Coordinates of C-alpha atoms and ligand atoms in Angstrom, one line a residue:
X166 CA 100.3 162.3 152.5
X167 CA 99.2 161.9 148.8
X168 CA 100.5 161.1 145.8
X169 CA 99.2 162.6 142.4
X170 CA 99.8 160.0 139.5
X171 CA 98.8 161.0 136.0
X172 CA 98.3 158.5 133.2
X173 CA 99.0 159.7 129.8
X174 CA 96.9 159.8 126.6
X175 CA 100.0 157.7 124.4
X176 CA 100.2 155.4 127.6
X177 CA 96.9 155.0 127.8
X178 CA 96.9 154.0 123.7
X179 CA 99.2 151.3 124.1
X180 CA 97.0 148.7 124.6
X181 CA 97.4 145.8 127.4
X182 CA 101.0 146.8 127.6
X183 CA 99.8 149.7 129.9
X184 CA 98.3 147.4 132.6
X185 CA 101.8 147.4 134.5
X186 CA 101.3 150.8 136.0
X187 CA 97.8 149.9 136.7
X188 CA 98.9 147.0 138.5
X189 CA 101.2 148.7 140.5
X190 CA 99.1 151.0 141.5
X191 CA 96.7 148.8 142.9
X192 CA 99.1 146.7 144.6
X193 CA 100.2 149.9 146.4
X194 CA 96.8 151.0 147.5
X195 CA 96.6 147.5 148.8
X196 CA 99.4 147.1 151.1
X197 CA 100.1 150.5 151.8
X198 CA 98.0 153.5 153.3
X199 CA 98.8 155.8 150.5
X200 CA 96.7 157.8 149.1
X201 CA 96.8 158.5 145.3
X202 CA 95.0 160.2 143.3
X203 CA 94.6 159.7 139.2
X204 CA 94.9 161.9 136.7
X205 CA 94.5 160.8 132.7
X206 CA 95.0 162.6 129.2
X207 CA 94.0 161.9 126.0
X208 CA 95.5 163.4 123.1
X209 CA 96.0 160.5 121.0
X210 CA 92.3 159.1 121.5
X211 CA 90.6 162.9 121.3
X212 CA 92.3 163.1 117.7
X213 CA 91.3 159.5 117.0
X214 CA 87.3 160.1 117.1
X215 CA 88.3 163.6 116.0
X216 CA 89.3 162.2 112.5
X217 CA 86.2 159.5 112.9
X218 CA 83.8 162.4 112.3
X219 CA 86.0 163.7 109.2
X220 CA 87.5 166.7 111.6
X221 CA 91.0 167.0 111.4
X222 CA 92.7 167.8 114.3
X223 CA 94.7 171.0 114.5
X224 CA 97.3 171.1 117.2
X225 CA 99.8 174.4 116.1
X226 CA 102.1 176.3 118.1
X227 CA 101.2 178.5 121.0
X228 CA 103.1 182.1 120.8
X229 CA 104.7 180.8 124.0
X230 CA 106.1 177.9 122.3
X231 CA 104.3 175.3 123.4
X232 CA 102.3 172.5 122.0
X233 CA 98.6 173.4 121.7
X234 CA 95.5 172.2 120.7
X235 CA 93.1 174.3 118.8
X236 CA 89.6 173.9 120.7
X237 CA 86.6 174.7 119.0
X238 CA 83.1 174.0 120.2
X239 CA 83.0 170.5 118.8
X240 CA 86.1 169.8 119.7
X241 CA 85.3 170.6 123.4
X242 CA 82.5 168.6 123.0
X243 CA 84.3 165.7 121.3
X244 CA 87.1 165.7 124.0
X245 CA 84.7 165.3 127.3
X246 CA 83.2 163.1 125.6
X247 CA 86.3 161.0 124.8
X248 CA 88.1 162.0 128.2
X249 CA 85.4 162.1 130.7
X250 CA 83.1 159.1 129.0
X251 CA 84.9 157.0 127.5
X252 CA 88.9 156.9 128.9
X253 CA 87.4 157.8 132.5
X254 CA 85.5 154.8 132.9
X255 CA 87.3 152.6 131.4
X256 CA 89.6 153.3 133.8
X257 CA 87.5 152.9 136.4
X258 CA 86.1 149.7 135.5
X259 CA 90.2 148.6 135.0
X260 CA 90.7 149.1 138.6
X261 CA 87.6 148.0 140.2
X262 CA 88.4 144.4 138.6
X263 CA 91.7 144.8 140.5
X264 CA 88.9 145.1 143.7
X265 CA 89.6 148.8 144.1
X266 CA 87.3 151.3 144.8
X267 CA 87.1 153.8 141.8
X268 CA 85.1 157.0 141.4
X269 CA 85.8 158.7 137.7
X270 CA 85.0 162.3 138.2
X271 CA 85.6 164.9 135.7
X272 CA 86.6 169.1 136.8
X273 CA 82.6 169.3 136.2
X274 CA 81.4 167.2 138.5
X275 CA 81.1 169.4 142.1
X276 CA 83.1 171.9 140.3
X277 CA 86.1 169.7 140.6
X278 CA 88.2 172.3 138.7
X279 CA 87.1 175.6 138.2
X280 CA 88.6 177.3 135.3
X281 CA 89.0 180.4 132.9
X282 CA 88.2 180.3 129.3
X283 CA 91.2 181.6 127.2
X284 CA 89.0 181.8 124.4
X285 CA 91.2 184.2 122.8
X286 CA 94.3 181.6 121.4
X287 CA 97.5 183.4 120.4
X288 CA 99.6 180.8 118.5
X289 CA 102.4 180.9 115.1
X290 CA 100.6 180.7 112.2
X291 CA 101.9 177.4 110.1
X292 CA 102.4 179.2 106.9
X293 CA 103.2 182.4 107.7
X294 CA 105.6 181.9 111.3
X295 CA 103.7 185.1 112.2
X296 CA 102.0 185.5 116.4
X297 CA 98.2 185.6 114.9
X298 CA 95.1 185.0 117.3
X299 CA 92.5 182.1 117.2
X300 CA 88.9 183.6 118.5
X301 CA 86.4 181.3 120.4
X302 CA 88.6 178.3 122.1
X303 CA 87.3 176.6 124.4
X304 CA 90.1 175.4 126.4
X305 CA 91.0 176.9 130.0
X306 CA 93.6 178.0 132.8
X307 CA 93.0 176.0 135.9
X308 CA 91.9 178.9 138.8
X309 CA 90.5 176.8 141.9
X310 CA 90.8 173.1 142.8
X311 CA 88.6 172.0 145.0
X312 CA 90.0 169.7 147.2
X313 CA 87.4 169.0 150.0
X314 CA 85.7 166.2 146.7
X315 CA 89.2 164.6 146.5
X316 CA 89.4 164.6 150.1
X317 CA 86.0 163.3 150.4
X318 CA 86.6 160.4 148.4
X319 CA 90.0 159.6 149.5
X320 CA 88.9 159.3 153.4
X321 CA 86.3 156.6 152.7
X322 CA 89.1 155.2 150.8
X323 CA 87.9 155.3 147.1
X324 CA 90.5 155.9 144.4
X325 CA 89.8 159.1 142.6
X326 CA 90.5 158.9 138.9
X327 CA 90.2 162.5 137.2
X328 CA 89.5 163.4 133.3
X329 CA 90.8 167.1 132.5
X330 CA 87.9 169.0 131.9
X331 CA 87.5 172.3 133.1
X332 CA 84.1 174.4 134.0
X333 CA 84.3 177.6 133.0
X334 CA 82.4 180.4 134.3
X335 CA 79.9 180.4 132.1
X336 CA 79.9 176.2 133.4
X337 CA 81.0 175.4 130.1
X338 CA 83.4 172.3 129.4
X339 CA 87.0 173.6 128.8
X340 CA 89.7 171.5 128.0
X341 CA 92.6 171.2 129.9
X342 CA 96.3 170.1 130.1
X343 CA 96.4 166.4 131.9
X344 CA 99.7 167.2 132.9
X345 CA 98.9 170.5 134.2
X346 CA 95.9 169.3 135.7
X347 CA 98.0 167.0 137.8
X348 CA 100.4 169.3 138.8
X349 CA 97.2 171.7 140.1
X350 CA 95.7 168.7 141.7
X351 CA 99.2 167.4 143.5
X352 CA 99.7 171.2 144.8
X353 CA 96.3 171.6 146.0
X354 CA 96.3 168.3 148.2
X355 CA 100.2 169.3 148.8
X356 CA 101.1 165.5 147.8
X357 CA 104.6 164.7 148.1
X358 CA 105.2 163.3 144.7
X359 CA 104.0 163.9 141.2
X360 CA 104.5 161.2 139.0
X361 CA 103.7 162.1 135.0
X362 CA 103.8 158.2 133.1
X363 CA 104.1 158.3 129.6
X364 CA 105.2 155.8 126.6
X365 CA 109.1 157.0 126.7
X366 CA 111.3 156.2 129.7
X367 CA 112.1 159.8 130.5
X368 CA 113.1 163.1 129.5
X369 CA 115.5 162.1 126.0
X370 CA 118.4 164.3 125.0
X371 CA 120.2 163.0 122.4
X372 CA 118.8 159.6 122.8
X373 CA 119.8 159.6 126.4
X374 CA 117.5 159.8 129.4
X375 CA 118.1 162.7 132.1
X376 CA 117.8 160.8 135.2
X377 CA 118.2 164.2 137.1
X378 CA 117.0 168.1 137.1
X379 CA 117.8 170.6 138.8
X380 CA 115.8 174.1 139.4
X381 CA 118.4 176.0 136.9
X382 CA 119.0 172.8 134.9
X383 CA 115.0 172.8 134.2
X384 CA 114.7 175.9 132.5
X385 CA 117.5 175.5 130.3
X386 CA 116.9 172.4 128.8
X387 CA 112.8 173.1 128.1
X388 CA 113.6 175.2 124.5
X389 CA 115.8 171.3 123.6
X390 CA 112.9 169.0 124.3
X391 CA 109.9 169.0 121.8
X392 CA 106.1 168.4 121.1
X393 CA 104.4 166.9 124.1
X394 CA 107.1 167.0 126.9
X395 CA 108.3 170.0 126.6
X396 CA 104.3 170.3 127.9
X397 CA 105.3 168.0 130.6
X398 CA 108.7 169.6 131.6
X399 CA 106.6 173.0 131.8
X400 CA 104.1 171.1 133.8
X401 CA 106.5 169.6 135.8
X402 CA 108.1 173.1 136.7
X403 CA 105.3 174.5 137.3
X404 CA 104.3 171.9 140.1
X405 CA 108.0 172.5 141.8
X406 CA 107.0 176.3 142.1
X407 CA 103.5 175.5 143.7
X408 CA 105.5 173.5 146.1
X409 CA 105.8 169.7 145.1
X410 CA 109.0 168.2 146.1
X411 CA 109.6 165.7 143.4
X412 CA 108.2 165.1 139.7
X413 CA 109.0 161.7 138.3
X414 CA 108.5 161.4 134.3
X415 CA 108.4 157.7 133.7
X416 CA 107.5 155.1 131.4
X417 CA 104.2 153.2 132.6
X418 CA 104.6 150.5 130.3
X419 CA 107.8 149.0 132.1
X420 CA 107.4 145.6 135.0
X421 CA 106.6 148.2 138.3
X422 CA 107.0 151.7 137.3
X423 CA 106.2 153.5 140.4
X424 CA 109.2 151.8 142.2
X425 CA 111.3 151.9 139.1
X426 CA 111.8 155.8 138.7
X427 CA 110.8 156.4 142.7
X428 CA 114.4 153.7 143.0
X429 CA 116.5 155.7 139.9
X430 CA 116.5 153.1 138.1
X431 CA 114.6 154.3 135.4
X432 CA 113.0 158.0 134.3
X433 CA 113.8 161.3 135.1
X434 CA 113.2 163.2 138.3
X435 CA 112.8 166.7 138.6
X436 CA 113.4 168.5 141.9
X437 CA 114.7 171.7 143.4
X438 CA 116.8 169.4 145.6
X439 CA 119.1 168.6 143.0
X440 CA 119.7 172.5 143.0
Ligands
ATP610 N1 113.2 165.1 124.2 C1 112.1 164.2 124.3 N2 112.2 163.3 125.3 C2 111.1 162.4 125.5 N3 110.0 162.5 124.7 C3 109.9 163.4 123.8 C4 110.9 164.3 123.5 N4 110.6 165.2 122.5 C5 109.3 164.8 122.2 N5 108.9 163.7 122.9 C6 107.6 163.1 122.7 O1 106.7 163.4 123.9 C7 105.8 162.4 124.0 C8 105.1 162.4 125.3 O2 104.2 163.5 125.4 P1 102.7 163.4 124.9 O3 102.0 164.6 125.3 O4 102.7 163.1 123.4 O5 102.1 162.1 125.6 P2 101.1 162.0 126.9 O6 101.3 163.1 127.8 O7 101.4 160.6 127.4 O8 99.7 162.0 126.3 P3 98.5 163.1 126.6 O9 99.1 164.4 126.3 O10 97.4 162.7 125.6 O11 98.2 162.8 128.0 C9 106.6 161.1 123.7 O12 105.8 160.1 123.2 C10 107.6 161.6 122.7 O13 107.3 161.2 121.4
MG611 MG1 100.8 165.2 126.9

């Protein structure tokens, strides 16, 4: 059995404090057999170089409420290169001076993650609150993982560690939803666990962190959470309907976070167990 462990973009930006989750990581591909699987963002970083070049980022509304990046040609370009160069094998070269075996792929490489250009955006335009559409984005919907790469790597025991970029039919660079990625990726290898780390300890209501949801609880509680996890709660949902048992939404910057939320002690798990 697999587990699926994405690493977020804000995590990621946090410096040296991140390195817990990387350490427990490779402490538990070194005395266990499991197999895991990485999956990174990189919001934070994209809009970083973004702003570098004197581009501003533009991240609006989708009509479906949901946080979106607007993805134009250079931004595409911009965020493989940030995501798939740069983050990616960092990454790689974090854990393989931990003496693991890293491969940074991104959905390009062997057609990791085949995917649909949107192209078409429909999002709520900032001044006007009307649905209008942005033409020629160049971010995707995941169609086909394939698995049999993942697999590949995992059976000669090398730690996969994947940057969400899409290729589109065309074999075009799309950009793609790290959280959504990992959700694809976990249901595809039917991993028993999905863990989403990020820089806050869990799902916050109120200042308060959900340590449980349910499959009716989930729904309702997605129009009170904002910005990027209300991404992750959709994300999260959607990996319970392709058949993942339990999400964990965690802090990675905490002393062992993988045993943290897996033990309740900290984060918020999502399952269709809690009803
Ligand atoms: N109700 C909430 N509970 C917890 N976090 C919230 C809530 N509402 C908004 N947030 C924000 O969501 C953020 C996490 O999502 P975000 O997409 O920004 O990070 P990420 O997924 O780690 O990065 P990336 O998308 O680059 O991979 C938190 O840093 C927090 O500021
Ligand atoms: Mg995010």
């Amino acid at each position: 059995m697999s587990i699926v462990i994405k690493l977020g973009g804000k995590l990621l930006s946090q410096g040296e404090m991140f390195n817990n989750v990387i350490i427990d990581i490779a402490n538990i591909i070194k005395k266990s057999n499991k197999k895991i699987v990485l999956v990174h963002g990189g919001g934070p970083q994209i809009n970083q170089m973004l702003e570098k070049i004197g581009k501003k980022p533009r991240i609006v509304k989708s009509a479906s409420g949901m946080e979106s990046r607007i993805t134009d040609r250079e931004t595409v370009e911009i965020a493989q290169m940030v995501m798939a160069g740069k983050l990616n094998k960092d990454l790689v070269a974090k854990f393989e001076s931990l003496q693991i075996k890293a491969v940074g792929l991104s959905g390009i490489d062997g057609s990791l993650i085949k995917s649909k250009r949107k192209n078409n955006l429909r999002i709520i335009d900032e001044k006007t609150g009307k649905k209008i559409a942005f033409h020629g984005d160049f971010s995707g919907n995941i169609e086909e993982i394939n698995s049999s790469l993942i697999d590949l790597l995992l059976s000669n025991n090398y730690l996969p560690i994947i940057a969400p970029i899409g290729i589109g039919h065309e074999f075009e660079p799309l950009n793609l939803d790290g959280d959504r990625t990992a959700g694809h990726i976990a249901s595809a290898l039917k991993a028993e666990t999905l863990f989403l780390f990020t820089d806050v300890p869990g799902i916050l209501i109120n200042g308060k962190i959900i340590d449980k949801l349910g499959k009716e609880e989930i729904e309702s509680i997605l129009p009170k959470v904002e910005g990027g996890m209300r991404k992750k709660v959709y994300a999260a949902n959607e990996a319970l309907k392709m058949g993942i048992k339990s999400v964990f939404i965690g802090s990675g910057l905490i002393e062992n976070p993988i045993s943290s939320v897996l033990d309740g002690r900290s984060g918020t798990e999502l399952s269709w167990k809690f009803v």
